[in-house]
PDB file of C-alpha atoms in Angstrom:
ATOM      1  CA  MET F   1     134.739  50.903 146.418  1.00 54.00           C
ATOM      2  CA  LYS F   2     135.487  47.652 144.360  1.00 51.00           C
ATOM      3  CA  THR F   3     134.911  44.797 146.778  1.00 53.00           C
ATOM      4  CA  MET F   4     135.963  41.237 145.794  1.00 52.00           C
ATOM      5  CA  ASN F   5     132.416  40.550 145.146  1.00 48.00           C
ATOM      6  CA  SER F   6     131.335  43.524 142.980  1.00 47.00           C
ATOM      7  CA  PHE F   7     134.746  43.143 141.262  1.00 41.00           C
ATOM      8  CA  LYS F   8     133.686  39.596 140.165  1.00 41.00           C
ATOM      9  CA  SER F   9     130.523  40.351 138.917  1.00 40.00           C
ATOM     10  CA  THR F  10     130.970  43.890 137.639  1.00 36.00           C
ATOM     11  CA  ILE F  11     134.410  44.884 136.989  1.00 38.00           C
ATOM     12  CA  ALA F  12     136.264  41.725 135.695  1.00 40.00           C
ATOM     13  CA  PRO F  13     134.420  41.392 132.354  1.00 39.00           C
ATOM     14  CA  LYS F  14     135.239  45.032 131.494  1.00 39.00           C
ATOM     15  CA  ILE F  15     138.676  45.694 132.748  1.00 40.00           C
ATOM     16  CA  ARG F  16     140.645  44.416 129.621  1.00 43.00           C
ATOM     17  CA  ARG F  17     138.237  46.207 127.064  1.00 42.00           C
ATOM     18  CA  ILE F  18     138.993  49.490 129.053  1.00 40.00           C
ATOM     19  CA  ILE F  19     142.789  49.088 129.383  1.00 42.00           C
ATOM     20  CA  GLY F  20     142.826  48.211 125.515  1.00 46.00           C
ATOM     21  CA  SER F  21     140.935  51.076 124.482  1.00 44.00           C
ATOM     22  CA  ILE F  22     142.852  53.457 126.577  1.00 43.00           C
ATOM     23  CA  LEU F  23     146.019  52.134 125.294  1.00 47.00           C
ATOM     24  CA  PHE F  24     146.391  52.191 121.462  1.00 48.00           C
ATOM     25  CA  GLY F  25     142.711  51.961 120.479  1.00 43.00           C
ATOM     26  CA  SER F  26     142.091  55.677 119.954  1.00 37.00           C
ATOM     27  CA  ALA F  27     141.632  56.322 116.155  1.00 30.00           C
ATOM     28  CA  MET F  28     140.573  60.046 117.231  1.00 29.00           C
ATOM     29  CA  LEU F  29     144.159  61.049 118.133  1.00 32.00           C
ATOM     30  CA  SER F  30     146.040  62.391 115.206  1.00 31.00           C
ATOM     31  CA  THR F  31     149.515  60.937 114.083  1.00 31.00           C
ATOM     32  CA  ASN F  32     151.512  63.921 113.412  1.00 35.00           C
ATOM     33  CA  CYS F  33     152.259  65.350 116.698  1.00 35.00           C
ATOM     34  CA  PHE F  34     156.142  64.485 116.250  1.00 35.00           C
ATOM     35  CA  ALA F  35     157.921  65.196 112.930  1.00 35.00           C
ATOM     36  CA  GLN F  36     159.048  62.093 111.231  1.00 40.00           C
ATOM     37  CA  GLY F  37     162.875  61.627 111.353  1.00 44.00           C
ATOM     38  CA  ASP F  38     165.778  59.168 110.872  1.00 48.00           C
ATOM     39  CA  SER F  39     165.440  56.696 113.643  1.00 48.00           C
ATOM     40  CA  GLN F  40     169.014  55.780 113.488  1.00 51.00           C
ATOM     41  CA  SER F  41     170.174  59.616 113.811  1.00 47.00           C
ATOM     42  CA  ALA F  42     167.612  60.104 116.632  1.00 58.00           C
ATOM     43  CA  ARG F  43     169.172  57.072 118.643  1.00 62.00           C
ATOM     44  CA  THR F  44     171.443  58.801 121.193  1.00 76.00           C
ATOM     45  CA  VAL F  45     170.065  56.417 123.842  1.00 86.00           C
ATOM     46  CA  PRO F  46     170.322  52.538 123.605  1.00 93.00           C
ATOM     47  CA  LEU F  47     166.928  51.005 123.286  1.00 95.00           C
ATOM     48  CA  GLU F  48     167.826  48.696 126.308  1.00 95.00           C
ATOM     49  CA  LYS F  49     167.457  51.826 128.610  1.00 95.00           C
ATOM     50  CA  PHE F  50     163.748  51.702 127.782  1.00 97.00           C
ATOM     51  CA  SER F  51     163.239  48.181 128.225  1.00 97.00           C
ATOM     52  CA  GLY F  52     161.094  46.792 130.958  1.00 98.00           C
ATOM     53  CA  TYR F  53     157.478  46.425 132.417  1.00 98.00           C
ATOM     54  CA  TYR F  54     155.488  49.498 132.743  1.00 98.00           C
ATOM     55  CA  GLN F  55     152.255  49.503 134.863  1.00 98.00           C
ATOM     56  CA  PHE F  56     148.992  51.542 134.301  1.00 96.00           C
ATOM     57  CA  PRO F  57     147.469  53.708 136.856  1.00 95.00           C
ATOM     58  CA  SER F  58     144.686  50.890 137.405  1.00 92.00           C
ATOM     59  CA  LYS F  59     147.438  48.688 138.842  1.00 95.00           C
ATOM     60  CA  ALA F  60     146.056  45.973 136.857  1.00 93.00           C
ATOM     61  CA  GLY F  61     147.425  46.659 133.277  1.00 95.00           C
ATOM     62  CA  PHE F  62     151.065  46.304 132.233  1.00 97.00           C
ATOM     63  CA  ILE F  63     153.099  46.852 128.828  1.00 97.00           C
ATOM     64  CA  GLN F  64     156.420  45.636 128.185  1.00 98.00           C
ATOM     65  CA  PHE F  65     158.920  47.344 126.161  1.00 98.00           C
ATOM     66  CA  GLU F  66     161.406  45.208 124.608  1.00 97.00           C
ATOM     67  CA  PRO F  67     164.456  45.580 121.831  1.00 96.00           C
ATOM     68  CA  LYS F  68     163.823  43.016 118.992  1.00 95.00           C
ATOM     69  CA  ASP F  69     165.966  43.051 115.996  1.00 92.00           C
ATOM     70  CA  ASP F  70     167.034  46.631 116.490  1.00 90.00           C
ATOM     71  CA  VAL F  71     163.599  47.903 117.116  1.00 93.00           C
ATOM     72  CA  LEU F  72     161.692  48.728 120.312  1.00 96.00           C
ATOM     73  CA  VAL F  73     158.586  46.753 120.697  1.00 97.00           C
ATOM     74  CA  ALA F  74     155.616  47.165 122.822  1.00 97.00           C
ATOM     75  CA  LYS F  75     153.759  44.435 123.938  1.00 97.00           C
ATOM     76  CA  GLN F  76     150.389  44.457 125.969  1.00 96.00           C
ATOM     77  CA  LEU F  77     150.293  41.854 128.518  1.00 95.00           C
ATOM     78  CA  TRP F  78     146.525  41.276 128.593  1.00 93.00           C
ATOM     79  CA  ASP F  79     146.293  40.093 125.146  1.00 94.00           C
ATOM     80  CA  GLY F  80     149.899  39.702 123.956  1.00 95.00           C
ATOM     81  CA  LYS F  81     149.314  42.291 120.978  1.00 95.00           C
ATOM     82  CA  GLU F  82     152.676  43.941 119.628  1.00 95.00           C
ATOM     83  CA  TYR F  83     153.624  47.274 118.479  1.00 95.00           C
ATOM     84  CA  GLN F  84     156.778  47.934 116.439  1.00 95.00           C
ATOM     85  CA  LEU F  85     157.748  51.539 117.511  1.00 95.00           C
ATOM     86  CA  ILE F  86     159.655  53.974 115.250  1.00 93.00           C
ATOM     87  CA  GLN F  87     162.210  56.329 117.677  1.00 93.00           C
ATOM     88  CA  VAL F  88     161.290  60.037 116.396  1.00 93.00           C
ATOM     89  CA  ASN F  89     163.919  61.591 118.773  1.00 93.00           C
ATOM     90  CA  GLU F  90     165.859  60.764 121.759  1.00 92.00           C
ATOM     91  CA  THR F  91     162.694  59.921 124.017  1.00 95.00           C
ATOM     92  CA  ASN F  92     159.729  59.918 121.716  1.00 96.00           C
ATOM     93  CA  PHE F  93     158.413  56.871 119.518  1.00 97.00           C
ATOM     94  CA  GLU F  94     155.382  56.103 117.161  1.00 96.00           C
ATOM     95  CA  SER F  95     153.800  52.609 116.571  1.00 92.00           C
ATOM     96  CA  GLU F  96     155.042  51.784 113.003  1.00 83.00           C
ATOM     97  CA  LYS F  97     151.593  51.027 111.450  1.00 85.00           C
ATOM     98  CA  GLU F  98     149.348  53.285 113.735  1.00 86.00           C
ATOM     99  CA  GLY F  99     151.099  56.155 114.651  1.00 87.00           C
ATOM    100  CA  HIS F 100     150.376  55.961 118.273  1.00 91.00           C
ATOM    101  CA  LYS F 101     152.918  57.750 120.419  1.00 95.00           C
ATOM    102  CA  VAL F 102     155.067  56.836 123.525  1.00 97.00           C
ATOM    103  CA  GLU F 103     157.270  59.360 125.337  1.00 98.00           C
ATOM    104  CA  PHE F 104     159.773  58.112 128.053  1.00 98.00           C
ATOM    105  CA  LEU F 105     160.223  60.335 131.101  1.00 98.00           C
ATOM    106  CA  LYS F 106     163.413  60.377 133.435  1.00 96.00           C
ATOM    107  CA  ASP F 107     163.430  60.673 137.180  1.00 96.00           C
ATOM    108  CA  ASN F 108     165.366  62.782 139.101  1.00 95.00           C
ATOM    109  CA  SER F 109     168.310  60.251 138.909  1.00 94.00           C
ATOM    110  CA  GLY F 110     168.066  60.610 135.066  1.00 93.00           C
ATOM    111  CA  GLN F 111     166.822  57.092 134.593  1.00 94.00           C
ATOM    112  CA  PHE F 112     163.675  56.316 132.501  1.00 97.00           C
ATOM    113  CA  SER F 113     161.010  55.466 134.882  1.00 98.00           C
ATOM    114  CA  GLN F 114     157.802  56.383 133.156  1.00 98.00           C
ATOM    115  CA  ALA F 115     156.235  55.926 129.725  1.00 98.00           C
ATOM    116  CA  LYS F 116     153.537  58.486 128.544  1.00 98.00           C
ATOM    117  CA  LEU F 117     151.264  56.784 126.247  1.00 96.00           C
ATOM    118  CA  MET F 118     149.140  58.696 123.605  1.00 91.00           C
ATOM    119  CA  GLY F 119     149.997  61.903 125.299  1.00 92.00           C
ATOM    120  CA  ARG F 120     147.913  61.402 128.513  1.00 93.00           C
ATOM    121  CA  ILE F 121     148.342  57.943 130.082  1.00 96.00           C
ATOM    122  CA  ILE F 122     151.412  57.699 132.572  1.00 97.00           C
ATOM    123  CA  THR F 123     152.545  54.192 133.111  1.00 98.00           C
ATOM    124  CA  VAL F 124     155.304  53.565 135.701  1.00 98.00           C
ATOM    125  CA  LYS F 125     158.233  51.270 135.287  1.00 98.00           C
ATOM    126  CA  VAL F 126     158.230  48.389 137.900  1.00 98.00           C
ATOM    127  CA  GLU F 127     161.414  46.084 138.761  1.00 96.00           C
ATOM    128  CA  PHE F 128     159.349  42.792 138.589  1.00 97.00           C
ATOM    129  CA  ASP F 129     157.888  40.505 136.000  1.00 97.00           C
ATOM    130  CA  PRO F 130     154.096  40.676 136.366  1.00 96.00           C
ATOM    131  CA  LYS F 131     153.812  37.433 134.499  1.00 95.00           C
ATOM    132  CA  LYS F 132     155.900  35.535 137.125  1.00 97.00           C
ATOM    133  CA  VAL F 133     155.044  34.746 140.476  1.00 97.00           C
ATOM    134  CA  LYS F 134     157.758  35.634 142.940  1.00 97.00           C
ATOM    135  CA  PRO F 135     158.593  33.050 145.759  1.00 96.00           C
ATOM    136  CA  LEU F 136     158.214  34.824 149.134  1.00 97.00           C
ATOM    137  CA  SER F 137     159.378  33.300 152.729  1.00 97.00           C
ATOM    138  CA  ALA F 138     156.820  32.687 155.166  1.00 96.00           C
ATOM    139  CA  GLY F 139     158.032  35.551 157.247  1.00 96.00           C
ATOM    140  CA  GLN F 140     157.704  38.038 154.228  1.00 97.00           C
ATOM    141  CA  LEU F 141     154.020  36.672 153.920  1.00 98.00           C
ATOM    142  CA  LYS F 142     153.377  36.844 157.800  1.00 97.00           C
ATOM    143  CA  ARG F 143     154.079  40.555 157.935  1.00 97.00           C
ATOM    144  CA  LEU F 144     151.299  41.238 155.636  1.00 98.00           C
ATOM    145  CA  GLU F 145     148.734  39.477 157.650  1.00 98.00           C
ATOM    146  CA  GLY F 146     146.076  41.060 159.623  1.00 98.00           C
ATOM    147  CA  THR F 147     142.521  42.923 159.650  1.00 98.00           C
ATOM    148  CA  TYR F 148     142.189  46.012 157.421  1.00 98.00           C
ATOM    149  CA  SER F 149     139.785  48.710 157.389  1.00 98.00           C
ATOM    150  CA  LEU F 150     138.389  50.636 154.411  1.00 97.00           C
ATOM    151  CA  THR F 151     139.295  54.201 154.727  1.00 96.00           C
ATOM    152  CA  ASP F 152     136.226  55.573 153.443  1.00 92.00           C
ATOM    153  CA  ASP F 153     133.870  53.073 155.485  1.00 94.00           C
ATOM    154  CA  ASN F 154     135.450  51.684 158.757  1.00 92.00           C
ATOM    155  CA  SER F 155     132.538  49.108 158.848  1.00 95.00           C
ATOM    156  CA  LEU F 156     133.923  47.187 156.086  1.00 96.00           C
ATOM    157  CA  LYS F 157     136.885  44.860 156.967  1.00 97.00           C
ATOM    158  CA  ILE F 158     139.024  42.376 155.392  1.00 97.00           C
ATOM    159  CA  ASP F 159     141.084  39.598 157.073  1.00 98.00           C
ATOM    160  CA  ILE F 160     144.478  38.889 155.041  1.00 98.00           C
ATOM    161  CA  ARG F 161     146.069  35.507 155.744  1.00 98.00           C
ATOM    162  CA  SER F 162     148.980  33.926 154.308  1.00 97.00           C
ATOM    163  CA  SER F 163     148.829  30.406 152.320  1.00 96.00           C
ATOM    164  CA  ALA F 164     150.939  28.091 150.756  1.00 92.00           C
ATOM    165  CA  ASN F 165     151.054  29.981 147.619  1.00 93.00           C
ATOM    166  CA  GLY F 166     150.665  33.670 148.705  1.00 98.00           C
ATOM    167  CA  LEU F 167     147.899  35.420 150.493  1.00 98.00           C
ATOM    168  CA  THR F 168     144.061  34.944 151.016  1.00 98.00           C
ATOM    169  CA  ILE F 169     141.710  37.813 151.585  1.00 97.00           C
ATOM    170  CA  LYS F 170     138.365  37.128 153.326  1.00 97.00           C
ATOM    171  CA  GLN F 171     135.680  39.810 153.026  1.00 96.00           C
ATOM    172  CA  LEU F 172     134.304  40.038 156.750  1.00 97.00           C
ATOM    173  CA  TRP F 173     130.764  41.226 155.944  1.00 95.00           C
ATOM    174  CA  ASP F 174     130.120  38.089 153.708  1.00 96.00           C
ATOM    175  CA  LYS F 175     132.769  35.636 154.259  1.00 96.00           C
ATOM    176  CA  LYS F 176     133.815  35.478 150.586  1.00 96.00           C
ATOM    177  CA  GLU F 177     137.517  34.778 149.974  1.00 96.00           C
ATOM    178  CA  VAL F 178     140.006  35.518 146.956  1.00 96.00           C
ATOM    179  CA  ALA F 179     143.564  34.068 146.713  1.00 97.00           C
ATOM    180  CA  PHE F 180     146.449  36.092 145.505  1.00 98.00           C
ATOM    181  CA  THR F 181     150.021  35.384 144.539  1.00 98.00           C
ATOM    182  CA  PRO F 182     152.774  37.783 144.569  1.00 98.00           C
ATOM    183  CA  ARG F 183     154.695  39.227 141.983  1.00 98.00           C
ATOM    184  CA  SER F 184     157.073  41.216 144.307  1.00 98.00           C
ATOM    185  CA  GLU F 185     157.097  41.705 147.933  1.00 97.00           C
ATOM    186  CA  THR F 186     154.652  44.144 148.040  1.00 98.00           C
ATOM    187  CA  PHE F 187     152.477  43.690 144.890  1.00 98.00           C
ATOM    188  CA  PHE F 188     149.928  40.756 144.332  1.00 98.00           C
ATOM    189  CA  LEU F 189     147.538  39.358 141.877  1.00 97.00           C
ATOM    190  CA  ASN F 190     144.491  37.218 141.811  1.00 96.00           C
ATOM    191  CA  GLU F 191     144.299  34.061 139.811  1.00 93.00           C
ATOM    192  CA  ASP F 192     143.295  35.935 136.539  1.00 91.00           C
ATOM    193  CA  GLY F 193     145.528  38.778 136.727  1.00 92.00           C
ATOM    194  CA  THR F 194     142.785  41.491 136.911  1.00 92.00           C
ATOM    195  CA  PHE F 195     142.764  41.970 140.680  1.00 94.00           C
ATOM    196  CA  PRO F 196     146.044  44.002 142.033  1.00 97.00           C
ATOM    197  CA  LEU F 197     147.063  44.278 145.578  1.00 97.00           C
ATOM    198  CA  THR F 198     149.673  46.952 146.674  1.00 98.00           C
ATOM    199  CA  PHE F 199     151.047  46.784 150.087  1.00 98.00           C
ATOM    200  CA  LEU F 200     152.842  49.748 151.833  1.00 98.00           C
ATOM    201  CA  LEU F 201     155.387  48.827 154.516  1.00 97.00           C
ATOM    202  CA  SER F 202     156.817  50.589 157.507  1.00 96.00           C
ATOM    203  CA  ASP F 203     159.692  49.736 159.371  1.00 94.00           C
ATOM    204  CA  GLY F 204     159.383  46.290 157.279  1.00 92.00           C
ATOM    205  CA  GLU F 205     155.804  45.803 158.521  1.00 94.00           C
ATOM    206  CA  ALA F 206     152.664  46.476 156.486  1.00 97.00           C
ATOM    207  CA  VAL F 207     150.349  49.174 157.231  1.00 98.00           C
ATOM    208  CA  GLN F 208     148.022  49.496 154.534  1.00 98.00           C
ATOM    209  CA  VAL F 209     147.189  47.678 151.201  1.00 98.00           C
ATOM    210  CA  THR F 210     145.819  49.234 148.206  1.00 97.00           C
ATOM    211  CA  CYS F 211     142.955  47.468 145.664  1.00 94.00           C
ATOM    212  CA  PHE F 212     143.321  48.706 142.290  1.00 91.00           C
ATOM    213  CA  LYS F 213     144.144  52.343 142.396  1.00 89.00           C
ATOM    214  CA  ASP F 214     142.631  54.007 145.028  1.00 90.00           C
ATOM    215  CA  ASP F 215     140.649  51.688 147.389  1.00 94.00           C
ATOM    216  CA  ILE F 216     142.884  52.110 150.562  1.00 97.00           C
ATOM    217  CA  TRP F 217     142.518  49.807 153.327  1.00 98.00           C
ATOM    218  CA  LEU F 218     144.576  50.300 156.774  1.00 98.00           C
ATOM    219  CA  LYS F 219     145.757  47.563 159.059  1.00 98.00           C
ATOM    220  CA  ALA F 220     144.457  47.521 162.532  1.00 95.00           C
ATOM    221  CA  LYS F 221     147.303  48.062 165.170  1.00 86.00           C
TER     222      LYS F 221
END
């Protein structure tokens, strides 16, 4: 479990290094999985179809894909580093200099909703800009309020309350507090963008919140 306290003291200094290394930092992967081809002849899908923000499994990391000067560019939001991508075929790309690979995947409706990085990391496209705070109404914030218990240990509880700028979480076992601002109606980040909260709604009301990838807290009824 990653509590707010342990996150601040242990996880925060490491998370950006971890995300960076698993994305485009592996020199061990070969660069010849895809046959090189003419990027123009491979372009049967407009580059705009791939553009957007894609979220890592950790929920804290994001990568942006955006067409620039007729080339698809990947940008790591945690450090701003950019990679120009060469289109190999309809859905596969490689970074121009490093040979790092990206494969875009479609959902059941035929829309590109995921990007597989380096053949093993699945990122999911989101409909919000993780760099921008999204203003929410008092009612939208109010429905997220309540006391939540950790599924792995019901003795651990957090209290979530709305604030002027978003939400505040208090750890009831040590009274520590952390402030969060919204990026969407259900996704929040702390001040430095390294602590993610993802709420699950049912009939318009919050029923659980997930911290990071798999710390699930259930709302008391």
